[in-house]
Amino acid sequence: MSALSHDGTRAHRPPPRARPRLADTGCASGRGSSRFRAPDDAPNPPNARPSPRRRTLRGGLQEGHRRRLQRQHRLQRHGRPPVRPLPGQRLLHPAELRPQRLPRRGPLHRLRRPRAPHRAPLLHGRLRRRRRLPHPRVPLRAPRRPRLRQHRQRLGHPPVGPELQRAHRHRLPRRGLLRARRPVSPLAFLLRRVGAGALTVLAVASLSFVAIHALPGDPADVLLDETATPADRLALRTTLHLDDPLPVQYFRFLGDLFLRGMGPSFVHRDRTAFSEVAAVWPSTVALALCAVLVAWLIAIPLAMLAATRPGTRTDAAVGVLSLLGMALPSLWIGPMLVLLFCVALPWLPFPGPDASGPASLVLPSLTLGAGLAGILTRMGRGALREVLREPYIATARAKGLRESTVLVRHALRTALVPLLTVGGAQLSALLGGAVVTERIFERPGLGLLFLESLLRRDVPVVLACVVAFGVTVAVIQLVIDLLYAAVDPRIRVSA
């Protein structure tokens, strides 16, 4: 084969050199043996490859020197001491070797390299990436787990479980959502809730005391007739302690609240304020509970019917009924029910102050629970639609369970949690909203007593009604919190 030279003429290219044969090297493998290899200063045969020691690499380092360096580093990586250091080479520090060879205790423990990112422990669902040290000689921070255990023991906290220690190998924060929490017993949880409810009732009563004294007018002017003289007015104010400063009246109110049953009423001096409240309080509570029961009995079947038939006429009809229940006021629903079931169809007794028995609670309960039934129906339909799309519902159906069992035992139980929250809040609102219903059906109740006492400026009775409302609401919220764990066992009582 020929090629053009620099002057344009065709030059002859020499043929490629053949590889050395086995007979030339004297070795069966063809790579040569050190016993029969020629010395380095001997001339190479024309068809032999150049010696590796004489061939230079791209970096200016001979291949033999590079192989010696590779062997040196390979020995050091496996923890073996070097045979001899190369010229210009330093011995590696023990921290630069494999971390597995370093002791786990002692002075060299601080020199261990951090774990690889893929082997780092999990922290809150993400990989905890430790800071890379600039140099392996920089000591790492000593572990604080024994110190943390001693600190928790001094504070009286129970020891952290092994699962938590393995999952969170870090010091727990002292503040925030991730702080170390002690398990709370049901009795401690109950006592805390009772204490919080008592403070809430006291705060509401104090605000009501300030608000009722800020209203214009004088209770003595309301209690006396037109023939009363200024002397009679002054004597009444002195008897009712209305001339005292406001802080003195407030502390007297606190003493009456805890010791004397809110004191005597301004209108009925022979009865205390709490005695008047106790006479009508059971009637209001019974009416509110019956209204909630009626609302649940109406809302749950309608919500299940609409959730299992989405997009149908049944779903649309249930939606219209729920909107009507929320939109129509009690002032219209009550008289319509009286005209229907007492006049047109005389199935129920006519309402009045003399009406008694369970039949007298039917119409007031329907009137008061219509709005709550509409709210619970709409919320229950949405909650059931969301729960029915969960994977465990598909698993229950795949096991061959009946649709009613899947709907009642699996779906409805989970959907009741938000309904309990709304039902508890609405029950508290029904206690205050029962004034209109009690006025329509002429039933003695707490709301009607509060309204009449406020118009007559009977301060002790008004404050007693406020305290009774507050205590009832606190008890309702406590019962709702305890029902959460009964409905959904995944909800744990915590601090």
Coordinates of C-alpha atoms in Angstrom, one line a residue:
M1 CA 0.0 0.0 0.0
S2 CA 1.3 3.5 -0.9
A3 CA 0.4 7.0 0.1
L4 CA 1.3 10.5 -1.0
S5 CA 4.3 12.1 0.6
H6 CA 4.9 15.8 1.5
D7 CA 6.3 16.6 -2.0
G8 CA 3.4 15.0 -3.8
T9 CA 5.1 11.8 -4.8
R10 CA 3.7 8.4 -3.9
A11 CA 5.6 6.9 -1.0
H12 CA 5.7 3.3 0.0
R13 CA 4.2 2.5 3.5
P14 CA 5.9 -0.4 5.3
P15 CA 3.7 -3.4 6.2
P16 CA 2.4 -3.7 9.7
R17 CA 4.5 -5.6 12.2
A18 CA 3.4 -9.1 13.1
R19 CA 2.7 -10.1 16.7
P20 CA 5.5 -12.2 18.3
R21 CA 5.0 -15.9 18.1
L22 CA 5.0 -18.2 21.1
A23 CA 8.4 -19.6 20.1
D24 CA 9.9 -16.1 20.1
T25 CA 9.0 -15.4 23.8
G26 CA 9.5 -18.9 25.2
C27 CA 6.1 -18.8 27.1
A28 CA 3.1 -20.9 26.5
S29 CA 0.7 -18.0 27.2
G30 CA 2.3 -15.7 24.6
R31 CA 2.8 -12.9 27.1
G32 CA 6.4 -13.6 28.0
S33 CA 8.1 -14.8 31.1
S34 CA 10.4 -12.9 33.4
R35 CA 13.0 -15.7 33.4
F36 CA 13.6 -15.7 29.7
R37 CA 12.9 -12.0 29.1
A38 CA 15.7 -10.0 27.6
P39 CA 17.2 -7.2 29.7
D40 CA 15.9 -3.7 29.3
D41 CA 19.1 -2.4 27.6
A42 CA 19.0 -5.2 25.0
P43 CA 17.9 -4.1 21.5
N44 CA 14.4 -5.2 20.7
P45 CA 13.8 -7.4 17.7
P46 CA 12.3 -5.7 14.7
N47 CA 8.9 -7.5 15.0
A48 CA 8.5 -7.1 18.8
R49 CA 6.3 -4.7 20.7
P50 CA 8.0 -2.0 22.8
S51 CA 8.4 -2.5 26.5
P52 CA 5.7 -1.1 28.7
R53 CA 8.3 0.6 30.8
R54 CA 9.5 2.6 27.8
R55 CA 6.1 3.6 26.5
T56 CA 4.9 7.0 27.9
L57 CA 1.2 7.9 28.6
R58 CA -0.7 11.0 27.9
G59 CA 0.0 12.6 31.3
G60 CA 3.7 12.1 31.0
L61 CA 3.7 9.2 33.5
Q62 CA 5.1 5.9 32.5
E63 CA 2.7 2.9 32.5
G64 CA 4.8 0.9 34.9
H65 CA 4.8 3.8 37.4
R66 CA 1.0 4.1 37.0
R67 CA 0.5 0.4 37.7
R68 CA 2.6 0.7 40.8
L69 CA 0.5 3.6 42.0
Q70 CA -2.7 1.6 41.3
R71 CA -1.4 -1.4 43.3
Q72 CA -0.3 0.9 46.1
H73 CA -3.8 2.5 46.4
R74 CA -5.5 -0.9 46.0
L75 CA -3.5 -2.2 49.0
Q76 CA -4.3 0.8 51.1
R77 CA -8.0 0.7 50.2
H78 CA -8.2 -2.9 51.6
G79 CA -6.6 -1.8 54.8
R80 CA -3.2 -3.3 54.2
P81 CA -0.1 -1.3 55.0
P82 CA 2.0 -0.2 52.0
V83 CA 5.1 -2.1 51.2
R84 CA 7.1 1.1 50.8
P85 CA 6.0 4.7 49.9
L86 CA 6.8 5.9 46.4
P87 CA 9.0 8.9 45.8
G88 CA 6.9 12.0 46.6
Q89 CA 4.0 10.0 48.0
R90 CA 2.7 10.4 51.6
L91 CA 1.2 7.7 53.7
L92 CA -2.6 7.9 53.9
H93 CA -4.3 8.7 57.2
P94 CA -6.4 5.9 58.7
A95 CA -9.5 8.1 58.3
E96 CA -8.9 8.0 54.5
L97 CA -9.2 4.3 54.5
R98 CA -12.4 2.3 54.5
P99 CA -14.7 3.4 57.4
Q100 CA -15.5 -0.2 58.2
R101 CA -12.0 -0.8 59.3
L102 CA -12.1 2.0 61.9
P103 CA -13.3 1.1 65.4
R104 CA -16.7 2.1 66.6
R105 CA -15.5 3.4 69.9
G106 CA -12.4 5.2 71.0
P107 CA -10.5 8.2 69.7
L108 CA -10.8 7.1 66.0
H109 CA -14.6 6.8 66.2
R110 CA -14.9 10.6 65.6
L111 CA -12.9 10.2 62.3
R112 CA -15.4 7.8 60.7
R113 CA -16.8 9.1 57.5
P114 CA -20.6 9.7 57.3
R115 CA -22.9 7.1 55.7
A116 CA -23.6 7.2 52.1
P117 CA -26.9 9.1 51.2
H118 CA -28.6 5.8 50.1
R119 CA -27.8 4.3 53.5
A120 CA -28.7 7.3 55.6
P121 CA -31.6 6.7 58.1
L122 CA -35.0 8.1 57.2
L123 CA -36.2 11.4 58.8
H124 CA -39.9 12.4 58.4
G125 CA -40.2 10.4 55.1
R126 CA -37.1 11.9 53.4
L127 CA -33.5 10.9 53.4
R128 CA -31.4 12.6 55.9
R129 CA -28.3 13.8 54.0
R130 CA -25.5 14.5 56.4
R131 CA -23.0 17.3 55.7
R132 CA -19.9 16.2 53.7
L133 CA -16.7 16.9 55.6
P134 CA -14.1 19.0 53.8
H135 CA -11.4 16.8 55.0
P136 CA -11.5 13.3 56.7
R137 CA -9.3 14.6 59.6
V138 CA -12.2 16.9 60.7
P139 CA -13.8 15.0 63.7
L140 CA -17.5 14.2 63.5
R141 CA -20.0 15.1 66.2
A142 CA -20.4 12.5 68.9
P143 CA -23.8 10.8 69.1
R144 CA -26.3 12.2 71.6
R145 CA -28.6 9.3 72.0
P146 CA -27.3 8.2 75.4
R147 CA -27.3 11.8 76.6
L148 CA -30.9 12.2 75.4
R149 CA -32.0 9.0 77.2
Q150 CA -30.4 10.3 80.4
H151 CA -32.2 13.7 80.0
R152 CA -35.6 12.0 79.4
Q153 CA -35.0 9.8 82.5
R154 CA -34.3 12.8 84.7
L155 CA -37.5 14.5 83.5
G156 CA -39.5 11.4 84.2
H157 CA -40.4 10.6 80.5
P158 CA -40.9 7.0 79.5
P159 CA -38.0 5.6 77.3
V160 CA -38.3 5.9 73.6
G161 CA -39.2 2.7 71.9
P162 CA -36.7 0.8 69.7
E163 CA -38.8 1.5 66.5
L164 CA -38.7 5.2 67.2
Q165 CA -34.9 5.1 67.9
R166 CA -34.2 3.3 64.7
A167 CA -36.5 5.5 62.6
H168 CA -35.4 8.8 64.2
R169 CA -31.7 8.7 65.1
H170 CA -31.6 12.3 66.0
R171 CA -32.4 14.4 69.1
L172 CA -36.1 15.1 69.5
P173 CA -37.0 18.8 69.5
R174 CA -38.2 20.4 72.7
R175 CA -40.9 22.5 70.9
G176 CA -43.1 22.1 68.0
L177 CA -45.3 19.3 66.6
L178 CA -42.4 16.8 66.7
R179 CA -41.6 17.3 70.4
A180 CA -41.5 14.2 72.6
R181 CA -45.0 13.6 74.1
R182 CA -45.9 11.5 77.0
P183 CA -48.8 9.1 76.5
V184 CA -52.0 10.4 78.0
S185 CA -54.4 8.2 79.9
P186 CA -58.2 8.6 79.4
L187 CA -58.6 9.9 82.9
A188 CA -56.0 12.6 82.4
F189 CA -57.6 13.5 79.0
L190 CA -61.0 13.8 80.7
L191 CA -59.6 16.0 83.5
R192 CA -57.9 18.3 81.0
R193 CA -61.1 18.7 79.0
V194 CA -63.1 19.4 82.1
G195 CA -60.6 22.0 83.1
A196 CA -60.6 23.6 79.7
G197 CA -64.4 23.6 79.7
A198 CA -64.6 25.3 83.1
L199 CA -62.2 28.0 82.0
T200 CA -64.3 28.5 78.8
V201 CA -67.5 28.9 80.9
L202 CA -65.8 31.4 83.2
A203 CA -64.6 33.4 80.3
V204 CA -68.1 33.5 78.6
A205 CA -69.8 34.4 81.9
S206 CA -67.3 37.3 82.5
L207 CA -67.8 38.7 79.0
S208 CA -71.6 38.4 79.5
F209 CA -71.3 40.3 82.8
V210 CA -69.4 43.1 81.2
A211 CA -71.8 43.2 78.2
I212 CA -75.0 43.4 80.3
H213 CA -73.6 46.2 82.5
A214 CA -72.6 48.1 79.3
L215 CA -76.3 48.2 78.1
P216 CA -78.1 51.5 78.5
G217 CA -80.7 51.8 81.2
D218 CA -81.0 51.1 84.9
P219 CA -82.5 47.8 86.2
A220 CA -84.2 49.8 89.0
D221 CA -86.2 51.8 86.5
V222 CA -87.5 48.6 84.9
L223 CA -88.4 46.9 88.2
L224 CA -90.2 50.0 89.7
D225 CA -93.5 51.4 88.5
E226 CA -94.2 55.0 87.6
T227 CA -95.4 55.9 91.1
A228 CA -92.0 55.1 92.7
T229 CA -90.1 58.0 94.3
P230 CA -86.4 58.7 94.0
A231 CA -86.0 57.5 97.5
D232 CA -87.5 54.2 96.6
R233 CA -85.2 54.0 93.5
L234 CA -82.2 54.7 95.7
A235 CA -83.3 52.1 98.3
L236 CA -83.7 49.5 95.5
R237 CA -80.3 50.2 94.0
T238 CA -78.8 49.8 97.5
T239 CA -80.6 46.6 98.1
L240 CA -79.4 45.1 94.7
H241 CA -75.8 46.4 95.2
L242 CA -76.1 48.4 92.0
D243 CA -74.3 51.4 93.6
D244 CA -71.1 49.4 94.1
P245 CA -68.2 49.8 91.6
L246 CA -68.0 47.4 88.7
P247 CA -65.0 45.4 90.0
V248 CA -66.8 44.9 93.3
Q249 CA -69.9 43.7 91.5
Y250 CA -67.8 41.3 89.4
F251 CA -66.1 39.7 92.4
R252 CA -69.5 39.4 94.1
F253 CA -70.8 37.7 90.9
L254 CA -67.9 35.2 91.1
G255 CA -68.8 34.5 94.8
D256 CA -72.4 34.0 93.9
L257 CA -71.5 31.7 91.0
F258 CA -69.5 29.3 93.1
L259 CA -71.1 29.6 96.5
R260 CA -74.7 31.0 96.4
G261 CA -76.2 29.8 93.1
M262 CA -75.9 33.2 91.4
G263 CA -77.8 34.9 94.2
P264 CA -81.5 35.9 94.3
S265 CA -83.4 37.0 91.2
F266 CA -84.2 40.7 90.8
V267 CA -87.8 39.9 90.0
H268 CA -88.5 36.9 92.3
R269 CA -86.5 37.7 95.4
D270 CA -87.6 34.4 97.1
R271 CA -85.9 32.2 94.4
T272 CA -82.3 32.0 93.3
A273 CA -81.3 32.4 89.6
F274 CA -80.1 28.8 89.4
S275 CA -83.5 27.5 90.7
E276 CA -85.3 29.3 87.9
V277 CA -82.9 28.0 85.3
A278 CA -83.1 24.4 86.7
A279 CA -86.9 24.5 86.3
V280 CA -86.7 25.0 82.5
W281 CA -83.3 23.6 81.5
P282 CA -84.4 19.9 81.2
S283 CA -87.1 20.9 78.7
T284 CA -84.7 22.7 76.4
V285 CA -82.1 19.9 76.5
A286 CA -84.8 17.3 75.7
L287 CA -86.0 19.4 72.8
A288 CA -82.5 19.8 71.4
L289 CA -81.7 16.1 71.8
C290 CA -84.9 15.1 70.1
A291 CA -84.2 17.5 67.2
V292 CA -80.7 16.1 66.7
L293 CA -82.1 12.5 66.8
V294 CA -84.8 13.4 64.2
A295 CA -82.2 15.1 62.0
W296 CA -79.9 12.1 62.1
L297 CA -82.7 9.7 61.3
I298 CA -83.6 11.8 58.3
A299 CA -80.1 12.6 57.1
I300 CA -78.3 9.2 57.2
P301 CA -80.8 7.3 55.0
L302 CA -81.0 10.2 52.5
A303 CA -77.2 10.5 52.3
M304 CA -76.7 6.8 51.7
L305 CA -79.4 6.8 49.1
A306 CA -77.8 9.7 47.2
A307 CA -74.2 8.5 47.6
T308 CA -75.0 5.1 46.1
R309 CA -76.9 6.6 43.1
P310 CA -74.8 9.6 41.9
G311 CA -76.1 11.5 39.0
T312 CA -79.6 10.0 39.0
R313 CA -83.0 11.6 39.7
T314 CA -82.8 10.2 43.3
D315 CA -79.6 12.1 43.9
A316 CA -81.1 15.3 42.5
A317 CA -84.3 14.9 44.6
V318 CA -82.2 14.4 47.8
G319 CA -80.2 17.5 47.0
V320 CA -83.4 19.6 46.5
L321 CA -84.8 18.4 49.8
S322 CA -81.6 19.2 51.7
L323 CA -81.6 22.7 50.2
L324 CA -85.2 23.2 51.3
G325 CA -84.5 22.1 54.8
M326 CA -81.6 24.6 55.1
A327 CA -83.4 27.4 53.4
L328 CA -86.9 27.3 55.0
P329 CA -87.0 29.2 58.4
S330 CA -88.5 27.7 61.6
L331 CA -91.0 30.6 61.6
W332 CA -92.6 29.0 58.5
I333 CA -92.0 25.3 59.1
G334 CA -93.6 25.3 62.6
P335 CA -97.0 26.8 61.7
M336 CA -97.2 24.7 58.6
L337 CA -96.7 21.5 60.7
V338 CA -99.3 22.6 63.2
L339 CA -101.8 23.2 60.4
L340 CA -101.0 19.8 58.8
F341 CA -100.9 17.5 61.8
C342 CA -103.1 19.3 64.3
V343 CA -105.8 20.9 62.1
A344 CA -106.0 19.0 58.8
L345 CA -104.9 15.7 60.2
P346 CA -105.6 15.6 63.9
W347 CA -102.9 13.0 64.7
L348 CA -101.0 15.1 67.3
P349 CA -102.1 17.2 70.2
F350 CA -102.4 20.9 69.7
P351 CA -99.3 22.7 71.1
G352 CA -99.7 24.8 74.3
P353 CA -98.4 25.2 77.8
D354 CA -100.6 22.3 79.0
A355 CA -99.3 19.9 76.4
S356 CA -97.2 17.1 77.9
G357 CA -95.8 13.7 77.0
P358 CA -93.7 12.5 74.2
A359 CA -96.3 13.4 71.5
S360 CA -95.8 17.1 72.4
L361 CA -92.1 16.9 71.3
V362 CA -92.7 15.6 67.8
L363 CA -93.6 18.9 66.0
P364 CA -91.1 21.1 67.9
S365 CA -88.4 18.5 67.1
L366 CA -89.3 18.4 63.4
T367 CA -89.3 22.2 63.3
L368 CA -85.9 22.5 65.0
G369 CA -84.2 19.6 63.2
A370 CA -85.2 20.4 59.6
G371 CA -82.2 22.7 59.1
L372 CA -79.8 20.3 60.7
A373 CA -81.1 17.5 58.6
G374 CA -80.4 19.4 55.4
I375 CA -76.8 20.1 56.5
L376 CA -76.1 16.6 57.6
T377 CA -77.6 15.2 54.4
R378 CA -75.3 17.2 52.1
M379 CA -72.2 16.6 54.2
G380 CA -73.0 12.8 54.6
R381 CA -73.5 12.5 50.8
G382 CA -70.1 14.0 50.1
A383 CA -68.3 12.1 52.8
L384 CA -69.8 8.7 51.6
R385 CA -69.0 9.5 48.0
E386 CA -65.3 10.1 49.0
V387 CA -65.1 7.0 51.2
L388 CA -66.7 4.7 48.5
R389 CA -63.7 5.4 46.3
E390 CA -61.2 4.1 48.8
P391 CA -59.2 0.9 48.0
Y392 CA -60.4 -0.9 51.1
I393 CA -64.0 -0.6 49.9
A394 CA -63.0 -2.3 46.7
T395 CA -61.2 -5.0 48.7
A396 CA -64.4 -5.6 50.8
R397 CA -66.5 -5.9 47.7
A398 CA -63.9 -8.3 46.1
K399 CA -64.2 -10.5 49.2
G400 CA -67.9 -11.1 48.3
L401 CA -69.5 -9.0 51.1
R402 CA -73.0 -7.7 50.5
E403 CA -73.4 -4.1 49.4
S404 CA -75.3 -3.2 52.5
T405 CA -72.6 -4.6 54.7
V406 CA -69.9 -2.7 52.8
L407 CA -71.9 0.5 53.0
V408 CA -72.9 0.3 56.7
R409 CA -69.9 -1.4 58.4
H410 CA -67.1 0.0 56.3
A411 CA -68.1 3.2 54.5
L412 CA -70.6 4.7 56.9
R413 CA -68.3 4.3 60.0
T414 CA -65.5 6.3 58.4
A415 CA -67.9 9.0 57.1
L416 CA -69.4 9.5 60.5
V417 CA -66.3 11.4 61.8
P418 CA -67.0 14.7 60.0
L419 CA -70.7 14.3 60.7
L420 CA -70.0 14.1 64.4
T421 CA -68.1 17.3 64.3
V422 CA -70.9 19.1 62.5
G423 CA -73.6 17.6 64.6
G424 CA -71.9 18.6 67.8
A425 CA -71.5 22.2 66.6
Q426 CA -75.1 22.3 65.4
L427 CA -76.4 20.9 68.7
S428 CA -74.8 23.8 70.5
A429 CA -76.4 26.2 68.1
L430 CA -79.8 24.5 68.6
L431 CA -79.7 25.3 72.3
G432 CA -79.6 29.0 71.5
G433 CA -81.9 28.8 68.5
A434 CA -84.7 27.1 70.4
V435 CA -86.1 30.4 71.4
V436 CA -88.2 30.7 68.3
T437 CA -89.5 27.2 68.4
E438 CA -90.3 27.5 72.1
R439 CA -92.2 30.7 71.4
I440 CA -94.2 29.1 68.5
F441 CA -95.2 26.0 70.5
E442 CA -95.5 27.9 73.8
R443 CA -93.1 25.6 75.6
P444 CA -91.2 26.8 78.7
G445 CA -87.5 26.6 78.0
L446 CA -84.1 28.1 78.6
G447 CA -84.1 30.4 75.5
L448 CA -87.5 31.9 76.4
L449 CA -86.4 32.5 80.0
F450 CA -83.2 34.2 78.8
L451 CA -85.1 36.5 76.5
E452 CA -87.7 37.5 79.1
S453 CA -85.0 38.0 81.8
L454 CA -83.0 40.2 79.4
L455 CA -86.0 42.4 78.7
R456 CA -86.7 42.8 82.4
R457 CA -82.9 43.4 83.2
D458 CA -82.8 40.5 85.6
V459 CA -79.0 40.3 85.6
P460 CA -78.6 37.2 87.9
V461 CA -81.0 35.1 85.8
V462 CA -79.4 36.2 82.5
L463 CA -75.9 35.3 83.8
A464 CA -77.3 32.0 85.1
C465 CA -78.7 31.2 81.6
V466 CA -75.3 32.0 80.0
V467 CA -73.5 29.7 82.5
A468 CA -76.0 26.9 81.8
F469 CA -75.5 27.3 78.0
G470 CA -71.8 27.2 78.5
V471 CA -71.8 24.1 80.6
T472 CA -74.1 22.3 78.2
V473 CA -71.9 23.1 75.2
A474 CA -68.7 22.0 77.1
V475 CA -70.3 18.7 78.0
I476 CA -71.5 18.2 74.4
Q477 CA -68.0 18.8 73.0
L478 CA -66.5 16.4 75.5
V479 CA -69.0 13.7 74.5
I480 CA -68.2 14.3 70.8
D481 CA -64.4 14.0 71.5
L482 CA -65.0 10.7 73.3
L483 CA -67.2 9.4 70.4
Y484 CA -64.4 9.9 67.9
A485 CA -62.4 7.0 69.3
A486 CA -65.5 4.8 69.4
V487 CA -66.4 5.5 65.7
D488 CA -62.8 5.4 64.3
P489 CA -60.3 3.4 66.4
R490 CA -57.4 5.0 64.5
I491 CA -58.0 8.2 66.3
R492 CA -55.8 8.1 69.4
V493 CA -56.1 10.3 72.5
S494 CA -52.9 12.4 72.7
A495 CA -51.7 15.4 74.5

